[in-house]
mmCIF file of C-alpha atoms and ligand atoms in Angstrom:
data_model
loop_
_atom_site.group_PDB
_atom_site.id
_atom_site.type_symbol
_atom_site.label_atom_id
_atom_site.label_comp_id
_atom_site.label_asym_id
_atom_site.label_seq_id
_atom_site.Cartn_x
_atom_site.Cartn_y
_atom_site.Cartn_z
ATOM 1 C CA UNK A 1 -3.346 5.812 -22.198
ATOM 2 C CA UNK A 2 -5.480 4.388 -24.979
ATOM 3 C CA UNK A 3 -8.246 2.549 -23.106
ATOM 4 C CA UNK A 4 -8.807 0.191 -26.018
ATOM 5 C CA UNK A 5 -5.370 -1.278 -25.222
ATOM 6 C CA UNK A 6 -6.278 -1.885 -21.601
ATOM 7 C CA UNK A 7 -6.478 -5.614 -20.912
ATOM 8 C CA UNK A 8 -4.753 -6.273 -17.617
ATOM 9 C CA UNK A 9 -4.815 -4.217 -14.439
ATOM 10 C CA UNK A 10 -2.538 -4.844 -11.468
ATOM 11 C CA UNK A 11 -4.071 -3.867 -8.129
ATOM 12 C CA UNK A 12 -1.417 -3.571 -5.447
ATOM 13 C CA UNK A 13 -2.884 -4.099 -1.979
ATOM 14 C CA UNK A 14 -5.773 -6.489 -1.263
ATOM 15 C CA UNK A 15 -7.317 -4.587 1.654
ATOM 16 C CA UNK A 16 -10.629 -2.711 1.726
ATOM 17 C CA UNK A 17 -9.891 -0.502 -1.266
ATOM 18 C CA UNK A 18 -7.760 -2.951 -3.251
ATOM 19 C CA UNK A 19 -10.296 -5.769 -3.122
ATOM 20 C CA UNK A 20 -13.136 -3.423 -4.086
ATOM 21 C CA UNK A 21 -11.144 -2.000 -6.980
ATOM 22 C CA UNK A 22 -10.132 -5.486 -8.150
ATOM 23 C CA UNK A 23 -13.787 -6.530 -8.073
ATOM 24 C CA UNK A 24 -14.933 -3.461 -10.020
ATOM 25 C CA UNK A 25 -12.202 -3.893 -12.648
ATOM 26 C CA UNK A 26 -13.015 -7.599 -13.089
ATOM 27 C CA UNK A 27 -16.740 -6.813 -13.295
ATOM 28 C CA UNK A 28 -15.885 -4.347 -16.077
ATOM 29 C CA UNK A 29 -14.274 -7.222 -17.987
ATOM 30 C CA UNK A 30 -10.571 -6.649 -17.336
ATOM 31 C CA UNK A 31 -8.038 -9.245 -16.280
ATOM 32 C CA UNK A 32 -6.865 -8.331 -12.784
ATOM 33 C CA UNK A 33 -3.835 -9.341 -10.750
ATOM 34 C CA UNK A 34 -4.488 -8.543 -7.076
ATOM 35 C CA UNK A 35 -1.256 -8.390 -5.106
ATOM 36 C CA UNK A 36 -0.555 -8.337 -1.404
ATOM 37 C CA UNK A 37 2.588 -9.097 0.541
ATOM 38 C CA UNK A 38 1.494 -12.466 1.974
ATOM 39 C CA UNK A 39 -0.759 -15.223 0.664
ATOM 40 C CA UNK A 40 -3.144 -14.929 3.626
ATOM 41 C CA UNK A 41 -3.641 -11.229 2.831
ATOM 42 C CA UNK A 42 -4.371 -12.122 -0.785
ATOM 43 C CA UNK A 43 -6.873 -14.730 0.492
ATOM 44 C CA UNK A 44 -8.439 -12.002 2.640
ATOM 45 C CA UNK A 45 -8.846 -9.876 -0.479
ATOM 46 C CA UNK A 46 -10.697 -12.714 -2.186
ATOM 47 C CA UNK A 47 -13.009 -13.015 0.840
ATOM 48 C CA UNK A 48 -13.764 -9.290 0.553
ATOM 49 C CA UNK A 49 -14.672 -9.816 -3.078
ATOM 50 C CA UNK A 50 -16.645 -13.049 -2.631
ATOM 51 C CA UNK A 51 -18.820 -12.116 0.343
ATOM 52 C CA UNK A 52 -20.700 -9.145 -1.128
ATOM 53 C CA UNK A 53 -21.074 -10.975 -4.442
ATOM 54 C CA UNK A 54 -22.547 -14.016 -2.657
ATOM 55 C CA UNK A 55 -25.072 -11.669 -1.012
ATOM 56 C CA UNK A 56 -26.049 -10.302 -4.407
ATOM 57 C CA UNK A 57 -26.666 -13.859 -5.624
ATOM 58 C CA UNK A 58 -28.775 -14.605 -2.505
ATOM 59 C CA UNK A 59 -30.881 -11.514 -3.210
ATOM 60 C CA UNK A 60 -31.329 -12.500 -6.833
ATOM 61 C CA UNK A 61 -29.450 -9.419 -8.069
ATOM 62 C CA UNK A 62 -26.746 -11.397 -9.801
ATOM 63 C CA UNK A 63 -26.390 -14.930 -11.111
ATOM 64 C CA UNK A 64 -23.783 -17.365 -9.839
ATOM 65 C CA UNK A 65 -22.447 -17.524 -13.403
ATOM 66 C CA UNK A 66 -21.819 -13.752 -13.357
ATOM 67 C CA UNK A 67 -20.013 -14.046 -10.028
ATOM 68 C CA UNK A 68 -17.918 -16.946 -11.319
ATOM 69 C CA UNK A 69 -17.009 -14.889 -14.404
ATOM 70 C CA UNK A 70 -15.870 -11.968 -12.215
ATOM 71 C CA UNK A 71 -13.837 -14.229 -9.939
ATOM 72 C CA UNK A 72 -12.258 -16.004 -12.899
ATOM 73 C CA UNK A 73 -10.778 -12.677 -14.029
ATOM 74 C CA UNK A 74 -9.009 -12.013 -10.699
ATOM 75 C CA UNK A 75 -5.707 -13.714 -10.009
ATOM 76 C CA UNK A 76 -4.186 -13.395 -6.572
ATOM 77 C CA UNK A 77 -0.419 -12.978 -6.415
ATOM 78 C CA UNK A 78 2.298 -12.231 -3.891
ATOM 79 C CA UNK A 79 5.178 -11.527 -6.281
ATOM 80 C CA UNK A 80 5.011 -7.908 -7.470
ATOM 81 C CA UNK A 81 6.848 -8.759 -10.700
ATOM 82 C CA UNK A 82 4.202 -11.327 -11.578
ATOM 83 C CA UNK A 83 1.381 -8.921 -10.702
ATOM 84 C CA UNK A 84 2.586 -6.165 -13.015
ATOM 85 C CA UNK A 85 3.796 -8.412 -15.829
ATOM 86 C CA UNK A 86 1.795 -7.461 -18.946
ATOM 87 C CA UNK A 87 -0.340 -4.877 -17.104
ATOM 88 C CA UNK A 88 -1.089 -1.552 -18.784
ATOM 89 C CA UNK A 89 -2.418 0.013 -15.567
ATOM 90 C CA UNK A 90 -1.230 -0.364 -11.965
ATOM 91 C CA UNK A 91 -3.570 0.782 -9.196
ATOM 92 C CA UNK A 92 -1.823 1.160 -5.853
ATOM 93 C CA UNK A 93 -3.946 0.687 -2.717
ATOM 94 C CA UNK A 94 -1.442 -0.015 0.059
ATOM 95 C CA UNK A 95 -1.262 1.399 3.590
ATOM 96 C CA UNK A 96 -1.254 5.181 3.858
ATOM 97 C CA UNK A 97 2.441 5.235 4.893
ATOM 98 C CA UNK A 98 4.769 7.407 2.860
ATOM 99 C CA UNK A 99 7.790 5.097 3.312
ATOM 100 C CA UNK A 100 5.856 2.044 2.076
ATOM 101 C CA UNK A 101 4.486 3.972 -0.897
ATOM 102 C CA UNK A 102 7.920 5.380 -1.824
ATOM 103 C CA UNK A 103 9.538 1.952 -1.681
ATOM 104 C CA UNK A 104 6.726 0.447 -3.725
ATOM 105 C CA UNK A 105 6.880 3.125 -6.428
ATOM 106 C CA UNK A 106 10.652 2.701 -6.705
ATOM 107 C CA UNK A 107 10.104 -1.009 -7.284
ATOM 108 C CA UNK A 108 7.249 -0.376 -9.731
ATOM 109 C CA UNK A 109 9.423 1.996 -11.731
ATOM 110 C CA UNK A 110 12.083 -0.697 -12.017
ATOM 111 C CA UNK A 111 9.596 -3.370 -13.069
ATOM 112 C CA UNK A 112 7.213 -1.536 -15.411
ATOM 113 C CA UNK A 113 7.792 -0.158 -18.910
ATOM 114 C CA UNK A 114 7.509 3.632 -19.132
ATOM 115 C CA UNK A 115 4.080 3.572 -20.794
ATOM 116 C CA UNK A 116 2.405 1.828 -17.845
ATOM 117 C CA UNK A 117 0.028 4.155 -16.006
ATOM 118 C CA UNK A 118 0.177 4.290 -12.199
ATOM 119 C CA UNK A 119 -2.849 5.301 -10.148
ATOM 120 C CA UNK A 120 -2.671 5.913 -6.401
ATOM 121 C CA UNK A 121 -5.411 5.719 -3.780
HETATM 122 N N1 NAD B 10 -10.725 2.659 3.091
HETATM 123 C C1 NAD B 10 -11.159 3.802 2.572
HETATM 124 O O1 NAD B 10 -12.330 4.202 2.717
HETATM 125 C C2 NAD B 10 -10.235 4.653 1.720
HETATM 126 C C3 NAD B 10 -10.785 5.694 0.999
HETATM 127 C C4 NAD B 10 -9.974 6.454 0.149
HETATM 128 C C5 NAD B 10 -8.617 6.168 0.065
HETATM 129 N N2 NAD B 10 -8.094 5.160 0.800
HETATM 130 C C6 NAD B 10 -6.662 4.915 0.655
HETATM 131 O O2 NAD B 10 -6.481 3.652 -0.004
HETATM 132 C C7 NAD B 10 -5.288 3.043 0.463
HETATM 133 C C8 NAD B 10 -5.612 1.662 0.980
HETATM 134 O O3 NAD B 10 -6.551 1.781 2.038
HETATM 135 P P1 NAD B 10 -7.356 0.537 2.602
HETATM 136 O O4 NAD B 10 -8.448 1.083 3.423
HETATM 137 O O5 NAD B 10 -7.655 -0.425 1.488
HETATM 138 O O6 NAD B 10 -6.238 -0.107 3.553
HETATM 139 P P2 NAD B 10 -6.167 -1.598 4.148
HETATM 140 O O7 NAD B 10 -5.378 -1.501 5.391
HETATM 141 O O8 NAD B 10 -7.523 -2.234 4.175
HETATM 142 O O9 NAD B 10 -5.318 -2.376 3.045
HETATM 143 C C9 NAD B 10 -3.987 -2.059 2.712
HETATM 144 C C10 NAD B 10 -3.352 -3.330 2.195
HETATM 145 O O10 NAD B 10 -2.108 -3.004 1.607
HETATM 146 C C11 NAD B 10 -1.252 -4.101 1.844
HETATM 147 N N3 NAD B 10 0.134 -3.731 1.578
HETATM 148 C C12 NAD B 10 1.021 -3.017 2.325
HETATM 149 N N4 NAD B 10 2.192 -2.880 1.673
HETATM 150 C C13 NAD B 10 2.029 -3.502 0.474
HETATM 151 C C14 NAD B 10 2.874 -3.688 -0.671
HETATM 152 N N5 NAD B 10 4.119 -3.209 -0.710
HETATM 153 N N6 NAD B 10 2.368 -4.386 -1.726
HETATM 154 C C15 NAD B 10 1.106 -4.851 -1.694
HETATM 155 N N7 NAD B 10 0.261 -4.710 -0.652
HETATM 156 C C16 NAD B 10 0.729 -4.035 0.417
HETATM 157 C C17 NAD B 10 -1.545 -4.493 3.277
HETATM 158 O O11 NAD B 10 -1.062 -5.789 3.561
HETATM 159 C C18 NAD B 10 -3.065 -4.378 3.287
HETATM 160 O O12 NAD B 10 -3.692 -5.617 2.948
HETATM 161 C C19 NAD B 10 -4.682 3.979 1.522
HETATM 162 O O13 NAD B 10 -3.714 4.796 0.895
HETATM 163 C C20 NAD B 10 -5.896 4.786 1.960
HETATM 164 O O14 NAD B 10 -5.532 6.054 2.451
HETATM 165 C C21 NAD B 10 -8.873 4.397 1.604
#
């Protein structure tokens, strides 16, 4: 993958790893779609991103404007198709269950063009 073409990253799973990865990718300047299977799980992912960033602002390590810029680059979604649409990289961070991962990869293969890179946690 040519990194200069990397604009949008889809992070699948908004748990501990997914939220952290989404935050890191957004902090690095990429557009991120963070997907989980229900809206409340997506909301939980945003809480996992917001809380440590708010602490950094409290400690004077980051400005609120920087936090707002990071958050503005993360879009929460439930529909997998929407999450991967236009993404050059998909980072999978779902439960460590082989059946779930297999099903997800089958769906990702149907939805993504062949040049999309998949990364697995
Ligand atoms: N937590 C760690 O320290 C750690 C370290 C290294 C690797 N990992 C690996 O990372 C992966 C995620 O771990 P975690 O700790 O973030 O788990 P977690 O339980 O915090 O989060 C997993 C999330 O995946 C979601 N999910 C399940 N099926 C999904 C699907 N089809 N599409 C989208 N979301 C789906 C769940 O709703 C949940 O929110 C696992 O494979 C784990 O083994 C975790």
